[in-house]
XYZ file of C-alpha atoms in Angstrom:
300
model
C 84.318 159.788 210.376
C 81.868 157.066 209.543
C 82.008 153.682 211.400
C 83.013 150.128 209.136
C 80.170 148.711 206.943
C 79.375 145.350 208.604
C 79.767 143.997 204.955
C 83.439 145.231 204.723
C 84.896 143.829 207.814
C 88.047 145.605 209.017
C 91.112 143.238 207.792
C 93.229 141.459 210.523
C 96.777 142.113 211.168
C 98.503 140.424 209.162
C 96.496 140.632 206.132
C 96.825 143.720 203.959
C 93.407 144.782 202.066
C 93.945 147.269 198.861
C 90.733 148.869 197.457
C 90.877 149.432 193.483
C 88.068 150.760 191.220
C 85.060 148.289 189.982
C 84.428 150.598 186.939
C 85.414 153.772 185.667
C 88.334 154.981 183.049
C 91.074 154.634 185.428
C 90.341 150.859 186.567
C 91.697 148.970 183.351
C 94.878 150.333 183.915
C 95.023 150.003 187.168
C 94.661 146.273 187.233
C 97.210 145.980 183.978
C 99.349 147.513 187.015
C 98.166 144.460 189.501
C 98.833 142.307 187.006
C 102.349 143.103 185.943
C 103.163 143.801 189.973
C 103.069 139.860 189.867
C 99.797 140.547 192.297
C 97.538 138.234 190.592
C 94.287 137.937 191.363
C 93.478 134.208 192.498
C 89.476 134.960 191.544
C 88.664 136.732 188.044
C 86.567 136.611 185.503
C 83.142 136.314 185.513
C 83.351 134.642 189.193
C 84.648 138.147 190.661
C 83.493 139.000 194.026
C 83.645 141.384 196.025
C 86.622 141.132 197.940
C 89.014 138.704 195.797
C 92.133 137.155 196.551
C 95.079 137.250 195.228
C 98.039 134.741 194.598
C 99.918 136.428 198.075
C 98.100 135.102 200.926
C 98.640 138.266 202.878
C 96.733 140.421 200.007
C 93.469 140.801 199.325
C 91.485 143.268 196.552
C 88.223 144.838 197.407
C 86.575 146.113 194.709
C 84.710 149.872 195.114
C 83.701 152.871 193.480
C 86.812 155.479 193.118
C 84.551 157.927 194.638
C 84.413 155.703 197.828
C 87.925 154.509 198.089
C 89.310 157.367 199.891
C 86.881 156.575 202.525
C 87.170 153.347 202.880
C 90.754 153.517 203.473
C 90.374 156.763 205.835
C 87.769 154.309 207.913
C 90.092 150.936 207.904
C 88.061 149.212 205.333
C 90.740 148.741 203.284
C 94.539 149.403 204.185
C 95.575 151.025 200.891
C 93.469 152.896 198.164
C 94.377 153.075 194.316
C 91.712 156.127 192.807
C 91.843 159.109 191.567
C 93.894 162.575 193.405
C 90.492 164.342 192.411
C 88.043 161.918 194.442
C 90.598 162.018 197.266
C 90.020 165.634 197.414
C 86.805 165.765 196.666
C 86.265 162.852 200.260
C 88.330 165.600 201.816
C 89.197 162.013 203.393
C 92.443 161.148 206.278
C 94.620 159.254 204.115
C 98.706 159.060 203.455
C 99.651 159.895 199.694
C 101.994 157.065 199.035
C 102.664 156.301 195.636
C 101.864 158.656 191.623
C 100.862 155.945 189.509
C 101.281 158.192 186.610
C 98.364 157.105 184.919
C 94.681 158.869 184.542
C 96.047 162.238 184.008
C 93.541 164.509 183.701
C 92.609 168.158 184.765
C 89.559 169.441 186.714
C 88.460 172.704 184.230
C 85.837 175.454 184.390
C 83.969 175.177 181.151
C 81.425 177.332 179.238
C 79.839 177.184 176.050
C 81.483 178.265 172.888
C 79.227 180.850 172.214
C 79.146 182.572 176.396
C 80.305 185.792 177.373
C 82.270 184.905 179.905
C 86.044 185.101 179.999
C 86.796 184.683 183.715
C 86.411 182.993 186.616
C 84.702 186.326 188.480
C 81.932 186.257 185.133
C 80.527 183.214 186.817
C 79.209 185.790 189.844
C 75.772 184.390 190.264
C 76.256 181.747 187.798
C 74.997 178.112 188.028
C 77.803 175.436 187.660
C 77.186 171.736 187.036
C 79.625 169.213 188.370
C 80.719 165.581 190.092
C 82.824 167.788 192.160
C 80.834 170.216 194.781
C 83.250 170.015 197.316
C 86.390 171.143 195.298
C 84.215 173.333 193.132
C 82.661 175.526 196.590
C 86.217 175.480 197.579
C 87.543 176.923 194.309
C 84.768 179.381 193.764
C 85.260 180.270 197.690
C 88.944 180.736 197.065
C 88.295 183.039 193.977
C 85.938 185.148 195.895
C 83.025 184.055 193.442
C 79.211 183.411 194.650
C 78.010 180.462 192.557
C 74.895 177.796 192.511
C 76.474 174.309 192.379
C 74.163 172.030 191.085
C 75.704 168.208 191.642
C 75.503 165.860 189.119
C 75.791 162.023 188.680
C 76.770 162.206 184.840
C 76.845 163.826 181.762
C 77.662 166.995 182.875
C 79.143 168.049 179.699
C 74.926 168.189 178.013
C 74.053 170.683 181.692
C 74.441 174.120 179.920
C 72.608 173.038 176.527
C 69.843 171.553 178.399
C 69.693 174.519 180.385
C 70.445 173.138 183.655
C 73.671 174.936 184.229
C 75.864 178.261 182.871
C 79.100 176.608 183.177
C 80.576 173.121 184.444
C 83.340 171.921 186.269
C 84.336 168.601 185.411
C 87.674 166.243 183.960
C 89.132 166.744 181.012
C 91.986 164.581 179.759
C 92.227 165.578 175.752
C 89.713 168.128 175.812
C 87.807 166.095 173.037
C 84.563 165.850 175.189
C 84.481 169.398 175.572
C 85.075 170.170 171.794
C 82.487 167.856 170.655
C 80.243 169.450 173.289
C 80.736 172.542 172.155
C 82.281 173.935 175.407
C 85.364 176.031 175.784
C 87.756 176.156 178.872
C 87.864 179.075 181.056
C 90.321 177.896 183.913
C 92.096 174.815 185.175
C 90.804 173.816 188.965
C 93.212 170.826 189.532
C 95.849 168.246 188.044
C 95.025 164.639 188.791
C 96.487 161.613 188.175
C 95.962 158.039 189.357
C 97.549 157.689 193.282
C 98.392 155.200 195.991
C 96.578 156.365 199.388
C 96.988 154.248 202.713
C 95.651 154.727 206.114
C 97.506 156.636 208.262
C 97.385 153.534 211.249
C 97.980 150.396 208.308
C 101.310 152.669 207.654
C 102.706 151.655 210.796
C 101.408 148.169 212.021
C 101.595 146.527 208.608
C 104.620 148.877 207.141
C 106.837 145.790 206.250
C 104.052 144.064 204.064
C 103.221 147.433 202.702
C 106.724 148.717 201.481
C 106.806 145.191 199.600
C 103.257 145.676 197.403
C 104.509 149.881 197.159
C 107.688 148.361 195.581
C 106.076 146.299 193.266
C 103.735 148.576 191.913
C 106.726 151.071 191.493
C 109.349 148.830 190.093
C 106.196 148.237 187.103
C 105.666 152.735 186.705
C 109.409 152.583 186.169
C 109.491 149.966 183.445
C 106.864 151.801 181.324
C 108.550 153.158 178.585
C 111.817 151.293 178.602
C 112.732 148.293 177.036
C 116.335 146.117 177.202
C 119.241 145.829 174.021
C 121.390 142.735 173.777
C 123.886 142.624 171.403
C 127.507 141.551 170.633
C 130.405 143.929 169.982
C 133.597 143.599 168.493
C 136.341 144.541 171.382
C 137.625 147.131 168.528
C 134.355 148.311 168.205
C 133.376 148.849 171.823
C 134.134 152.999 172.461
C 132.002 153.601 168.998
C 129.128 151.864 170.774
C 129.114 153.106 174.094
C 129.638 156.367 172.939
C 126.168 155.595 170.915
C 123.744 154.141 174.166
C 122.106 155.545 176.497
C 121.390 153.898 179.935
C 120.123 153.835 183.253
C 123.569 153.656 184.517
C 125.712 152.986 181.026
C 125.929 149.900 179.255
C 126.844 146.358 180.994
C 130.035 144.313 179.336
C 130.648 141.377 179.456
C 132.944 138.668 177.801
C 131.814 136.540 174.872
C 133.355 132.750 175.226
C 134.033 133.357 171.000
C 137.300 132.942 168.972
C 135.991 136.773 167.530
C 136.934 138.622 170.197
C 133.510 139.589 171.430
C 132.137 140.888 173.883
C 128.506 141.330 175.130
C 126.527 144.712 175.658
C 123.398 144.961 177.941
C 121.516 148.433 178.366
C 118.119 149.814 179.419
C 116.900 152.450 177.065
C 113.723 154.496 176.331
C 111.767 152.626 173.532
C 111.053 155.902 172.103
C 114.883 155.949 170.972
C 115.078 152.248 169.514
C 113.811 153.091 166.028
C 117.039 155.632 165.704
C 119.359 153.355 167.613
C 119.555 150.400 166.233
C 120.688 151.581 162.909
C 123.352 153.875 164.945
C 124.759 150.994 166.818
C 124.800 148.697 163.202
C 126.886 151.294 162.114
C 129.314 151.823 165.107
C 129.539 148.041 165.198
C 126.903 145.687 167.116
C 125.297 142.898 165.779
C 123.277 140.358 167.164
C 120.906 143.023 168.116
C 117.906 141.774 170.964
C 115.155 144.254 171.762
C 113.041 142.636 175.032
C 110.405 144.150 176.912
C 110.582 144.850 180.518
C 108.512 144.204 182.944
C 109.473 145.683 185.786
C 113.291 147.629 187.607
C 113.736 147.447 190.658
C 116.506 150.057 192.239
């Protein structure tokens, strides 16, 4: 295992150091998610350095290439990692799984052009494959019994087999667009990755308190995507019809209305996707005063 870079100084005890991505697709959304966690970042902007603070005194953000987080949290560079499942694998790094950020989905494919004979992953025999990924793509190849030339590249490895460089590729695929446009065909599925939380095994236990707190921020944010929160007043004769109409996490709140209408007040966390259709249900069993808010973030 390498040794510390003398420019990333090992973080003291009681200061918690999370790594996130510089550039790439997966690092807008990942600070959205720093953002909403209430983790803001004290430094931004244009004025960005390096290693940044943020508004918790106890957390800082260094700023890395997802292909280099895994080590630097493996090493003690930083105590937790957010990159990709597919660059941890690829590091082969020491690092704790802690947290699916359900984001960055993608899949690690075998590819060929449209117009190749091959069918299978045992048609590669003797084949050269392009890819960002030679360690997973020996160890899939190995795995399938398959003798291939990996030839590793930095980018673009989608243009490889037109430019004559390469018979097939492995690399991501999220929609499959790039590959269609490219004029490239998939031929098997290597690995599902999303977007994960990694720590180092040692920051698990000394700093496990400060930890937990920033895991269950970031989680009580994943579990707000997608849901948003109904207000809306009821008449007490009404009440049944509506309930039997929402959904919640645990069923609808009640509470009492100080009105001379005999009111009460209904609370409930539903799945936006449903709003459109509910709102005109629960107009019709009853409600009125209707509130659709956004929500930031549940905590259970």
């Amino acid at each position: 295992m390498s040794k510390p870079s003398p420019r990333h100084p090992v973080p003291g005890p009681g200061l918690v150091r999370l790594a996130i991505p510089n550039k790439g697709r997966i690092a807008g959304p990942i600070n959205e998610l720093i953002e909403k966690s209430g983790l803001h970042l004290a430094e931004g902007g244009s004025e960005r350095r390096l290693i940044t603070r943020t508004r918790d005194p106890n957390v800082e953000i260094l700023f890395a290439r997802p292909i280099d987080i895994p080590e630097y949290v493996a090493n003690g560079v930083a105590d937790l990692g957010i990159t990709g499942k597919d660059m941890v694998m690829e590091r082969g790094s020491a690092v704790e799984q802690v947290l699916d950020l359900q984001t960055g989905k993608a899949t690690l494919v075998v590819a060929v052009p449209e117009e190749s004979d091959v069918e299978t992953v045992t048609d590669l025999a003797g084949a050269k494959v392009a890819t960002e990924f030679p360690a997973i793509t020996r160890a899939f190849f190995t795995d399938h019994g398959v003798a291939v030339t990996i030839v590793t590249v930095g980018g673009a490895c989608e243009a490889t087999p037109h430019l004559g460089i390469a018979d097939a590729i492995v690399d991501l695929s999220s929609s499959g667009t790039t590959l269609r446009t490219n004029h490239l065909r998939v031929v098997d599925e290597v690995l599902a990755s999303t977007t994960i939380l990694v720590a180092n095994p040692a920051s698990l236990t000394v700093k496990r308190e400060k930890i937990d707190e920033l895991v269950l921020a970031l989680e009580s944010v994943i579990r707000a995507k997608g849901q948003c929160y109904l207000m809306m007043n009821v008449h007490k004769s009404a009440l049944a019809d509506v309930r039997e109409v929402l959904p919640g996490l645990s069923g609808p709140t009640v509470m009492d209305v100080a009105s001379d209408e005999n009111l009460v007040a209904v609370h409930a966390v539903v799945n936006e996707e449903r709003v459109y259709q509910l709102i005109n249900q629960l107009k019709q069993a009853g409600a009125k005063d209707i509130l659709v808010m956004p929500i930031e973030r549940i905590i259970r």
